[in-house]
Coordinates of C-alpha atoms and ligand atoms in Angstrom, one line a residue:
Chain S
M1 CA 54.3 148.0 74.1
R2 CA 52.5 145.3 76.1
A3 CA 54.7 142.7 74.5
W4 CA 57.8 144.7 75.3
L5 CA 56.7 145.1 78.9
A6 CA 55.8 141.4 79.2
H7 CA 59.2 140.6 77.8
H8 CA 61.0 142.8 80.3
L9 CA 59.0 141.3 83.2
H10 CA 59.9 137.8 81.9
S11 CA 63.6 138.7 81.8
L12 CA 63.3 140.0 85.3
A13 CA 61.6 136.8 86.4
T14 CA 64.4 134.8 84.7
A15 CA 67.0 136.8 86.5
M16 CA 65.2 136.3 89.8
R17 CA 65.0 132.5 89.2
Q18 CA 68.7 132.6 88.6
F19 CA 69.2 134.0 92.1
G20 CA 66.9 131.3 93.4
E21 CA 68.9 128.5 91.6
T22 CA 72.2 129.5 93.3
P23 CA 71.2 131.1 96.6
L24 CA 74.4 130.5 98.5
S25 CA 76.9 131.8 95.9
T26 CA 74.6 134.7 95.1
L27 CA 74.4 135.6 98.8
F28 CA 78.2 135.4 99.0
T29 CA 78.7 137.5 95.9
I30 CA 76.3 140.1 97.2
L31 CA 78.2 140.2 100.5
V32 CA 81.5 140.6 98.7
I33 CA 80.1 143.5 96.7
G34 CA 78.7 144.9 99.9
V35 CA 82.2 145.0 101.4
A36 CA 83.5 146.6 98.3
V37 CA 80.8 149.3 98.6
A38 CA 81.0 149.6 102.4
L39 CA 84.7 150.5 102.3
P40 CA 84.6 153.8 100.4
A41 CA 81.1 154.6 101.7
G42 CA 82.3 154.2 105.3
L43 CA 85.4 156.2 104.7
Y44 CA 83.3 158.9 103.1
L45 CA 81.0 159.0 106.1
L46 CA 84.0 159.2 108.4
L47 CA 85.3 162.1 106.5
T48 CA 82.1 164.1 106.4
N49 CA 81.7 163.5 110.1
L50 CA 85.2 164.6 110.8
D51 CA 84.5 167.7 108.7
R52 CA 81.5 168.4 110.9
A53 CA 83.4 167.8 114.0
A54 CA 86.2 170.1 113.0
D55 CA 83.6 172.8 112.3
G56 CA 82.5 172.8 115.9
V57 CA 86.1 172.7 117.2
K58 CA 88.0 175.0 114.9
P59 CA 88.8 178.6 116.1
Q60 CA 87.3 181.5 114.2
A61 CA 89.3 182.4 111.2
E62 CA 90.5 185.8 112.0
L63 CA 93.3 188.3 111.3
T64 CA 94.6 190.5 114.0
L65 CA 96.0 193.9 113.0
F66 CA 98.2 195.7 115.6
L67 CA 98.2 199.4 115.0
K68 CA 101.2 201.6 115.5
L69 CA 101.5 203.0 119.0
D70 CA 101.0 206.6 117.9
I71 CA 97.6 205.8 116.4
D72 CA 95.0 207.0 118.8
A73 CA 91.5 205.4 119.4
T74 CA 89.6 207.8 117.1
A75 CA 91.9 207.2 114.2
G76 CA 91.8 203.5 115.0
R77 CA 88.0 203.4 114.9
A78 CA 88.0 205.4 111.7
L79 CA 90.3 202.8 110.2
A80 CA 88.1 200.0 111.4
E81 CA 85.2 201.7 109.7
R82 CA 87.2 201.9 106.5
I83 CA 88.3 198.3 106.5
G84 CA 84.8 197.2 107.3
Q85 CA 83.7 198.6 103.9
E86 CA 86.1 196.3 102.0
A87 CA 84.4 193.6 99.9
D88 CA 86.2 190.6 101.3
V89 CA 85.8 191.6 105.0
A90 CA 82.8 190.3 106.9
E91 CA 83.3 192.0 110.3
V92 CA 85.8 194.3 112.0
R93 CA 86.1 194.7 115.8
F94 CA 88.1 197.5 117.4
I95 CA 89.7 196.6 120.6
D96 CA 90.9 199.5 122.7
R97 CA 94.3 199.1 124.3
A98 CA 92.6 199.5 127.8
E99 CA 90.2 196.7 126.8
G100 CA 93.2 194.7 125.8
I101 CA 94.7 195.0 129.3
A102 CA 91.4 194.1 130.8
R103 CA 91.4 191.0 128.7
L104 CA 94.8 190.0 129.9
E105 CA 93.7 190.4 133.5
S106 CA 90.5 188.4 133.0
A107 CA 92.6 185.7 131.3
G108 CA 94.4 185.2 134.6
L109 CA 97.5 187.3 133.8
A110 CA 96.6 190.0 136.3
D111 CA 99.9 189.8 138.0
I112 CA 101.8 190.5 134.9
A113 CA 99.5 193.3 133.9
A114 CA 99.8 194.9 137.3
G115 CA 103.6 194.7 137.1
L116 CA 103.7 196.8 133.9
P117 CA 104.6 200.4 134.4
E118 CA 102.2 201.5 131.7
N119 CA 100.0 199.8 129.1
P120 CA 102.3 198.5 126.4
L121 CA 99.5 197.3 124.2
P122 CA 98.5 199.1 120.9
H123 CA 95.0 199.5 119.7
T124 CA 94.0 196.4 117.9
L125 CA 91.6 195.4 115.0
V126 CA 90.2 191.9 114.8
I127 CA 89.1 191.3 111.3
K128 CA 86.9 188.4 110.0
P129 CA 87.3 187.7 106.3
R130 CA 84.2 186.7 104.3
E131 CA 86.0 183.7 102.9
E132 CA 87.8 181.3 105.2
T133 CA 90.3 180.0 102.7
V134 CA 94.0 180.3 103.0
T135 CA 94.4 182.3 99.8
A136 CA 91.7 184.8 100.7
M137 CA 93.1 185.3 104.1
E138 CA 96.7 185.7 102.9
A139 CA 95.6 188.2 100.2
L140 CA 93.7 190.3 102.8
G141 CA 96.7 190.1 105.3
A142 CA 99.1 191.4 102.7
R143 CA 96.9 194.4 102.0
L144 CA 96.5 195.2 105.6
Q145 CA 100.2 194.9 106.2
V146 CA 101.1 197.8 103.9
L147 CA 98.6 200.2 105.5
P148 CA 100.5 203.2 107.1
E149 CA 98.7 202.6 110.4
S150 CA 99.7 199.0 110.5
E151 CA 102.4 197.7 112.8
R152 CA 102.0 194.0 112.4
V153 CA 99.4 191.6 111.0
L154 CA 98.9 188.3 112.7
L155 CA 97.5 185.7 110.5
D156 CA 96.8 182.2 111.8
S157 CA 96.1 180.1 108.7
D158 CA 98.3 177.1 109.4
W159 CA 95.5 175.1 110.9
I160 CA 93.3 175.8 108.0
K161 CA 96.0 174.8 105.6
R162 CA 96.6 171.6 107.5
L163 CA 92.9 170.8 107.8
T164 CA 92.2 171.6 104.1
A165 CA 95.1 169.5 103.0
L166 CA 94.1 166.6 105.2
M167 CA 90.5 166.7 104.0
Q168 CA 91.7 166.8 100.4
L169 CA 93.9 163.8 101.0
G170 CA 91.0 162.0 102.5
R171 CA 88.8 162.8 99.5
D172 CA 91.4 161.7 97.0
L173 CA 91.9 158.5 98.9
I174 CA 88.2 157.8 98.9
F175 CA 87.9 158.6 95.2
M176 CA 90.8 156.2 94.4
L177 CA 89.4 153.5 96.6
A178 CA 85.9 154.0 95.0
V179 CA 87.3 153.7 91.5
I180 CA 89.3 150.5 92.3
L181 CA 86.5 148.9 94.2
G182 CA 84.0 150.0 91.6
L183 CA 86.1 148.1 89.0
A184 CA 86.2 145.2 91.4
L185 CA 82.4 145.2 91.6
A186 CA 82.0 145.2 87.8
A187 CA 84.6 142.4 87.6
I188 CA 82.9 140.3 90.2
T189 CA 79.6 140.6 88.4
A190 CA 81.2 139.9 85.0
N191 CA 82.7 136.7 86.4
T192 CA 79.4 135.4 87.9
I193 CA 77.6 136.2 84.6
R194 CA 80.3 134.4 82.6
L195 CA 79.9 131.3 84.7
Q196 CA 76.2 131.4 84.3
I197 CA 76.4 131.8 80.5
Y198 CA 78.8 128.8 80.3
A199 CA 76.3 126.8 82.4
K200 CA 73.5 127.9 80.0
R201 CA 75.3 127.4 76.7
D202 CA 72.8 124.8 75.4
E203 CA 69.9 127.1 76.1
I204 CA 71.6 130.0 74.4
E205 CA 72.4 127.8 71.4
V206 CA 68.8 126.6 71.1
A207 CA 67.4 130.1 71.5
R208 CA 69.7 131.3 68.7
L209 CA 68.8 128.5 66.4
I210 CA 65.1 129.4 66.7
G211 CA 65.7 133.1 66.1
A212 CA 66.6 134.8 69.3
T213 CA 68.4 138.1 68.9
D214 CA 71.5 138.9 71.1
R215 CA 69.4 141.5 72.8
F216 CA 66.9 139.0 73.8
I217 CA 69.5 136.6 75.2
R218 CA 71.4 139.4 76.9
R219 CA 68.5 141.0 78.8
P220 CA 68.0 138.6 81.7
Y221 CA 71.7 138.7 82.4
L222 CA 71.7 142.5 82.4
Y223 CA 68.8 142.4 84.9
F224 CA 70.8 139.9 87.0
G225 CA 73.9 142.1 87.0
G226 CA 71.9 145.3 87.9
I227 CA 69.9 143.6 90.6
Q228 CA 73.0 142.0 92.1
G229 CA 74.7 145.3 92.1
L230 CA 71.7 146.9 93.7
A231 CA 71.5 144.2 96.4
G232 CA 75.3 144.5 96.9
G233 CA 74.9 148.3 97.4
L234 CA 72.2 147.7 99.9
S235 CA 74.3 145.2 101.8
G236 CA 77.2 147.7 101.7
W237 CA 74.9 150.3 103.2
L238 CA 73.7 147.9 105.8
L239 CA 77.3 147.2 106.7
V240 CA 78.0 150.9 107.1
M241 CA 74.9 151.3 109.2
I242 CA 76.0 148.5 111.5
G243 CA 79.4 150.0 111.8
L244 CA 77.8 153.4 112.7
G245 CA 75.7 151.7 115.3
L246 CA 78.7 150.1 116.9
L247 CA 80.8 153.3 116.9
G248 CA 78.0 155.8 117.6
D249 CA 77.8 155.3 121.4
S250 CA 81.4 155.6 122.1
V251 CA 81.8 158.6 119.8
S252 CA 79.0 160.4 121.6
Q253 CA 80.5 159.5 125.0
T254 CA 83.9 160.7 123.9
A255 CA 82.4 164.0 122.7
T256 CA 80.5 164.5 125.9
A257 CA 83.8 163.9 127.8
Y258 CA 85.3 166.8 125.9
G259 CA 82.2 168.9 126.6
V260 CA 80.8 168.9 123.0
E261 CA 77.5 167.7 121.7
F262 CA 78.3 165.4 118.8
S263 CA 76.8 162.3 117.2
L264 CA 77.7 160.4 114.1
Q265 CA 75.5 161.2 111.1
A266 CA 74.4 158.4 108.7
L267 CA 74.3 158.7 104.9
G268 CA 71.6 161.0 103.7
L269 CA 68.8 159.9 101.4
S270 CA 70.3 161.4 98.3
E271 CA 73.7 159.9 99.1
L272 CA 72.1 156.5 99.6
I273 CA 70.3 156.8 96.2
A274 CA 73.5 157.8 94.5
L275 CA 75.3 154.8 96.1
L276 CA 72.6 152.4 95.1
S277 CA 72.3 153.6 91.5
L278 CA 76.1 153.6 91.1
S279 CA 76.4 150.0 92.4
A280 CA 73.4 148.9 90.2
S281 CA 74.9 150.6 87.1
L282 CA 78.3 149.0 87.8
G283 CA 76.7 145.6 88.1
W284 CA 74.8 146.3 84.8
L285 CA 78.0 147.3 83.1
G286 CA 79.9 144.3 84.3
A287 CA 77.1 142.1 83.0
F288 CA 77.0 143.9 79.7
L289 CA 80.7 143.5 79.0
S290 CA 80.7 139.9 80.1
V291 CA 77.6 138.8 78.2
T292 CA 78.7 140.5 75.0
H293 CA 82.1 139.0 75.2
T294 CA 81.0 135.5 76.2
L295 CA 78.2 135.4 73.6
R296 CA 80.9 136.0 70.9
E297 CA 82.8 133.1 72.4
V298 CA 79.9 130.6 72.1
E299 CA 79.1 131.9 68.6
T300 CA 78.7 129.3 65.9
F301 CA 77.7 130.9 62.6
Chain L
M1 CA 62.1 128.8 47.6
I2 CA 65.5 127.1 48.1
E3 CA 68.3 127.3 45.5
L4 CA 71.8 125.9 45.8
T5 CA 74.2 126.7 43.1
D6 CA 77.6 125.0 42.9
V7 CA 77.7 124.7 46.7
T8 CA 80.8 123.4 48.4
K9 CA 81.2 123.0 52.1
R10 CA 84.5 122.3 53.6
Y11 CA 84.8 122.0 57.4
P12 CA 87.7 123.3 59.2
G13 CA 90.2 120.5 59.0
G14 CA 89.7 120.2 55.3
H15 CA 87.0 117.6 55.1
E16 CA 84.7 118.4 52.1
A17 CA 81.1 117.5 53.2
L18 CA 79.5 118.8 50.1
S19 CA 81.0 119.2 46.6
N20 CA 79.6 121.4 43.8
L21 CA 76.1 120.6 44.7
N22 CA 73.2 122.0 42.7
L23 CA 69.6 121.8 43.9
A24 CA 66.3 123.7 43.7
I25 CA 63.3 123.2 45.9
E26 CA 60.0 124.9 45.1
Q27 CA 57.5 126.2 47.5
G28 CA 55.1 123.5 48.8
E29 CA 57.4 120.5 47.9
L30 CA 57.9 117.5 50.1
V31 CA 61.6 116.5 49.7
F32 CA 63.5 113.6 51.3
L33 CA 67.2 113.7 51.6
T34 CA 68.8 110.3 51.7
G35 CA 72.2 108.8 51.6
H36 CA 74.8 107.0 53.7
S37 CA 76.0 108.2 57.0
G38 CA 78.4 111.1 56.4
A39 CA 76.9 111.8 52.9
G40 CA 76.3 115.4 53.9
K41 CA 72.5 115.4 54.7
S42 CA 72.8 117.3 57.9
T43 CA 75.3 119.7 56.4
L44 CA 72.9 120.6 53.6
L45 CA 70.1 121.3 56.1
K46 CA 72.5 123.4 58.2
L47 CA 73.4 125.5 55.1
V48 CA 69.7 126.1 54.4
A49 CA 69.0 127.1 58.0
A50 CA 72.0 129.5 58.0
I51 CA 73.7 127.4 60.8
E52 CA 76.8 127.0 58.6
R53 CA 78.0 129.1 55.7
P54 CA 79.0 127.6 52.4
T55 CA 82.7 127.6 51.5
S56 CA 81.8 128.5 47.9
G57 CA 78.7 128.7 45.8
H58 CA 75.4 130.3 46.6
V59 CA 72.6 129.2 49.0
I60 CA 69.5 131.3 48.4
V61 CA 66.6 130.8 50.7
N62 CA 63.4 133.0 50.4
G63 CA 65.4 135.3 48.1
Q64 CA 68.1 135.8 50.7
N65 CA 71.8 134.8 50.2
V66 CA 72.7 132.8 53.3
G67 CA 76.4 133.1 52.8
R68 CA 76.3 136.9 52.7
M69 CA 73.8 137.3 55.5
K70 CA 74.7 139.8 58.2
R71 CA 74.8 138.6 61.8
A72 CA 72.1 140.9 62.8
A73 CA 69.7 139.6 60.1
L74 CA 70.2 135.9 61.1
P75 CA 67.6 135.8 64.0
Y76 CA 64.8 137.2 61.7
F77 CA 65.8 134.8 58.9
R78 CA 65.6 131.8 61.2
R79 CA 62.2 132.7 62.5
N80 CA 60.8 131.8 59.1
I81 CA 62.1 128.2 59.4
G82 CA 60.9 125.4 61.6
L83 CA 63.9 123.3 62.6
I84 CA 63.6 119.8 63.9
F85 CA 66.9 118.5 65.2
Q86 CA 68.3 115.0 65.2
D87 CA 69.1 115.4 68.9
H88 CA 65.9 117.4 69.7
K89 CA 67.7 120.2 71.5
L90 CA 64.9 120.6 74.0
L91 CA 65.4 122.7 77.2
Y92 CA 65.2 120.4 80.2
D93 CA 64.9 123.1 82.8
R94 CA 61.3 124.0 81.8
N95 CA 58.1 122.1 81.0
V96 CA 56.7 121.0 77.7
F97 CA 54.5 124.1 77.4
D98 CA 57.3 126.5 78.0
N99 CA 59.5 124.7 75.5
V100 CA 56.9 125.3 72.8
L101 CA 56.3 128.8 74.0
L102 CA 60.0 129.8 73.5
P103 CA 59.8 130.6 69.7
L104 CA 56.7 132.8 70.2
H105 CA 58.3 134.5 73.1
I106 CA 61.4 135.2 71.1
Q107 CA 59.3 136.9 68.5
G108 CA 57.6 139.0 71.1
M109 CA 54.4 137.1 71.4
T110 CA 53.0 136.6 74.9
G111 CA 49.8 136.3 76.8
A112 CA 46.6 134.5 75.9
D113 CA 47.2 134.5 72.1
A114 CA 50.5 132.7 72.6
G115 CA 49.0 130.2 75.0
K116 CA 46.3 129.3 72.4
R117 CA 48.9 128.8 69.7
V118 CA 51.1 126.6 72.0
R119 CA 48.1 124.4 72.9
A120 CA 47.1 124.1 69.2
A121 CA 50.6 122.9 68.3
L122 CA 50.7 120.5 71.3
D123 CA 47.3 119.2 70.2
K124 CA 48.6 118.5 66.7
V125 CA 51.4 116.3 68.0
G126 CA 49.2 114.7 70.7
L127 CA 51.0 116.1 73.7
L128 CA 48.3 118.4 75.0
K129 CA 47.8 116.3 78.2
K130 CA 51.6 116.5 79.0
E131 CA 52.0 120.3 78.8
K132 CA 53.1 120.4 82.4
A133 CA 55.5 117.6 82.2
R134 CA 59.3 118.0 82.0
P135 CA 60.9 116.9 78.7
I136 CA 63.2 114.5 80.6
T137 CA 60.1 112.4 81.6
L138 CA 59.0 112.0 78.0
S139 CA 59.7 108.9 75.8
G140 CA 62.0 109.3 72.8
G141 CA 59.0 109.6 70.5
E142 CA 57.3 112.1 72.6
Q143 CA 60.4 114.2 72.8
Q144 CA 60.6 114.1 69.0
R145 CA 57.0 115.2 68.8
L146 CA 57.7 118.0 71.2
C147 CA 60.5 119.2 69.0
I148 CA 58.1 119.2 66.1
A149 CA 55.5 121.2 68.1
R150 CA 58.2 123.8 68.8
A151 CA 59.2 123.9 65.1
I152 CA 55.7 124.5 63.9
V153 CA 54.2 126.7 66.6
S154 CA 55.2 129.9 64.8
R155 CA 53.7 128.6 61.5
P156 CA 56.8 128.7 59.4
A157 CA 56.5 128.2 55.6
L158 CA 59.6 126.0 55.6
V159 CA 60.3 123.1 57.9
L160 CA 63.7 121.3 57.9
A161 CA 63.7 118.0 59.7
D162 CA 67.0 116.1 60.4
E163 CA 66.2 112.4 60.7
P164 CA 63.0 112.9 62.6
T165 CA 62.2 109.2 62.7
A166 CA 65.6 107.8 63.6
N167 CA 65.5 105.6 66.7
L168 CA 61.7 105.4 66.7
D169 CA 59.7 102.3 66.2
D170 CA 57.5 101.9 63.1
A171 CA 54.3 103.1 64.7
Y172 CA 55.8 106.3 66.0
A173 CA 57.6 107.0 62.8
R174 CA 54.3 106.7 60.9
D175 CA 52.6 109.0 63.3
I176 CA 55.2 111.6 62.7
M177 CA 55.2 111.2 59.0
D178 CA 51.4 111.5 59.0
M179 CA 51.9 114.8 60.7
F180 CA 54.4 116.0 58.2
Q181 CA 52.1 115.0 55.4
A182 CA 49.3 117.0 56.9
F183 CA 51.6 120.1 57.1
N184 CA 52.6 119.6 53.5
E185 CA 49.0 119.5 52.4
V186 CA 48.4 123.0 53.9
G187 CA 51.3 124.3 51.8
V188 CA 54.3 124.0 54.1
T189 CA 57.6 123.2 52.3
L190 CA 59.3 120.2 54.0
V191 CA 62.8 118.9 53.6
I192 CA 63.3 115.7 55.6
S193 CA 66.6 113.8 55.9
T194 CA 66.2 110.1 56.5
H195 CA 67.7 106.6 56.1
D196 CA 64.3 104.9 55.9
Q197 CA 63.5 103.9 52.4
D198 CA 60.2 102.3 53.4
L199 CA 59.0 105.6 54.6
I200 CA 59.7 107.3 51.3
R201 CA 58.0 104.6 49.4
R202 CA 55.0 104.9 51.6
Y203 CA 54.6 108.6 51.6
G204 CA 55.8 109.6 48.1
G205 CA 57.5 112.8 47.4
R206 CA 60.8 113.7 45.9
D207 CA 63.9 111.8 46.9
V208 CA 67.3 113.5 46.6
R209 CA 70.1 111.0 47.2
L210 CA 73.5 112.2 48.3
A211 CA 76.8 110.2 48.4
Y212 CA 80.1 111.7 49.6
G213 CA 78.8 115.2 49.2
R214 CA 77.4 114.8 45.7
Q215 CA 73.9 114.3 44.5
V216 CA 73.8 110.8 42.9
S217 CA 70.2 110.4 42.0
E218 CA 66.8 112.1 42.0
A219 CA 63.5 110.2 42.0
M220 CA 59.8 110.7 42.5
A221 CA 58.3 107.9 44.5
Ligands
ATP401 N1 81.3 120.4 62.4 C1 82.0 119.6 61.7 N2 83.4 119.7 61.6 C2 84.1 118.8 60.8 N3 83.5 117.9 60.0 C3 82.2 117.7 60.1 C4 81.4 118.6 60.9 N4 80.1 118.2 60.7 C5 80.1 117.2 59.8 N5 81.4 116.9 59.4 C6 81.8 115.9 58.4 O1 81.1 116.2 57.2 C7 80.6 115.0 56.7 C8 79.1 115.1 56.4 O2 78.5 115.1 57.7 P1 76.9 115.2 57.8 O3 76.6 115.4 59.3 O4 76.4 116.2 56.9 O5 76.5 113.8 57.3 P2 75.0 113.1 57.4 O6 74.7 112.8 56.0 O7 74.1 114.0 58.1 O8 75.3 111.8 58.2 P3 74.4 111.0 59.2 O9 73.4 110.2 58.4 O10 75.3 110.2 60.0 O11 73.8 112.1 60.1 C9 81.0 113.8 57.6 O12 82.1 113.2 57.1 C10 81.3 114.5 58.9 O13 82.3 113.9 59.6
MG402 MG1 73.1 113.9 60.0

């Protein structure tokens, strides 16, 4: 156990020495990995912030049910009561036709309201569904439409459709980008490790001749790949933070100009941990593939 | 300990370095391999150390058939053999101490125990005072002795030395041969390839002479 630990520490030290031997190219590689990490991470952040911003701006998801003109207020309230019991309905508000006119007036349409000989508005129910998805709203709308008391159902789901589709597109795009750049990360690591192994051919040959196993030879390179990936992930995170810092002020100012309180949110701790472990694992994987392949190439026996 | 039966080694390109060779070496023997340049001495040592596989025939070392050995078993097999190379094969990016430490490290030995063993081996070859030096700063003879220290630090029962005294002056050569003799006296089996007939005469032991890949004579000096 102690020997095992000592060996791992030694591998780690060897890997760190390797960084020290080629500081400039290592730094450059880490920066390149950082950019590869920062792109999808930054886009992800943009998307989550957009989602949050949309939450504050988007209108309530509601269905409006206009009752037939011959339905009186008592029957209307009773219907509201009944619909309120439905499992997929969160809240029902009954709006009396008199209240409807009052609303028109307060909305600055008093002239028009006054010009009307009698109140043309029906009693109205405003229904909030429990689930704000397009499918749920459409299903509820269809059921309301066929009620005998119902004249017309107004369902405004287009904006939800558009927003959902846009967000999904964004997520797909980020996923694709993450996969491609993840592969790039692994490939970058594989290439650096390959060059290192070629530079250390003699050492590997000697180690093999005096009884080193492949695992022994491989270990420092795996550490190197993992640490390089981790450092790359960190630099990517830093790049994103810098980007946020640069954008943050102008975003808040824009929000204030529109009368909303909004500030950009950075990556959370769990997201940061996920990002770092992913980039470290990709670095490790790239190192593993490269070292396994290259060791076979410098094989003698 | 070592048994070669009908061994032929043909290198890629068709050159036959060894042809139908038969040879048995017992535990504790001191054996010199001699013969002209290109006779197949290094090839024979490489077959015994599992660095090359025989084209045909059997090479049995410590009861293991080298030709049929699995890749995964190779490292563990080689740990029982001390190898001294004609070209030293030292690592120039680390000091003398770390060069000798490497075999122990590979076998999972670290810490104070390993340090003691390394110093004991360096002491034996007279390099204790140079443990911090880089191999590149050592003379040819010192490098050769460093290579020997690395080969014996894990106390192998079999030591293979490929021309350990080539390019050394007489005094150095005798130093090194004295060392080998001392190992042999404590039971280590030694196979040494050399051109130096004087050496063999002086130290005695078995002389296996090769010519064009065949054994031509066998003598006890
Ligand atoms: N890797 C190789 N590929 C092809 N031919 C080789 C290889 N190694 C050795 N040979 C050939 O095999 C023959 C025997 O070589 P070997 O190295 O065993 O000779 P040697 O007795 O050690 O010679 P020397 O005293 O010069 O070291 C030589 O003709 C050599 O050219
Ligand atoms: Mg030779």
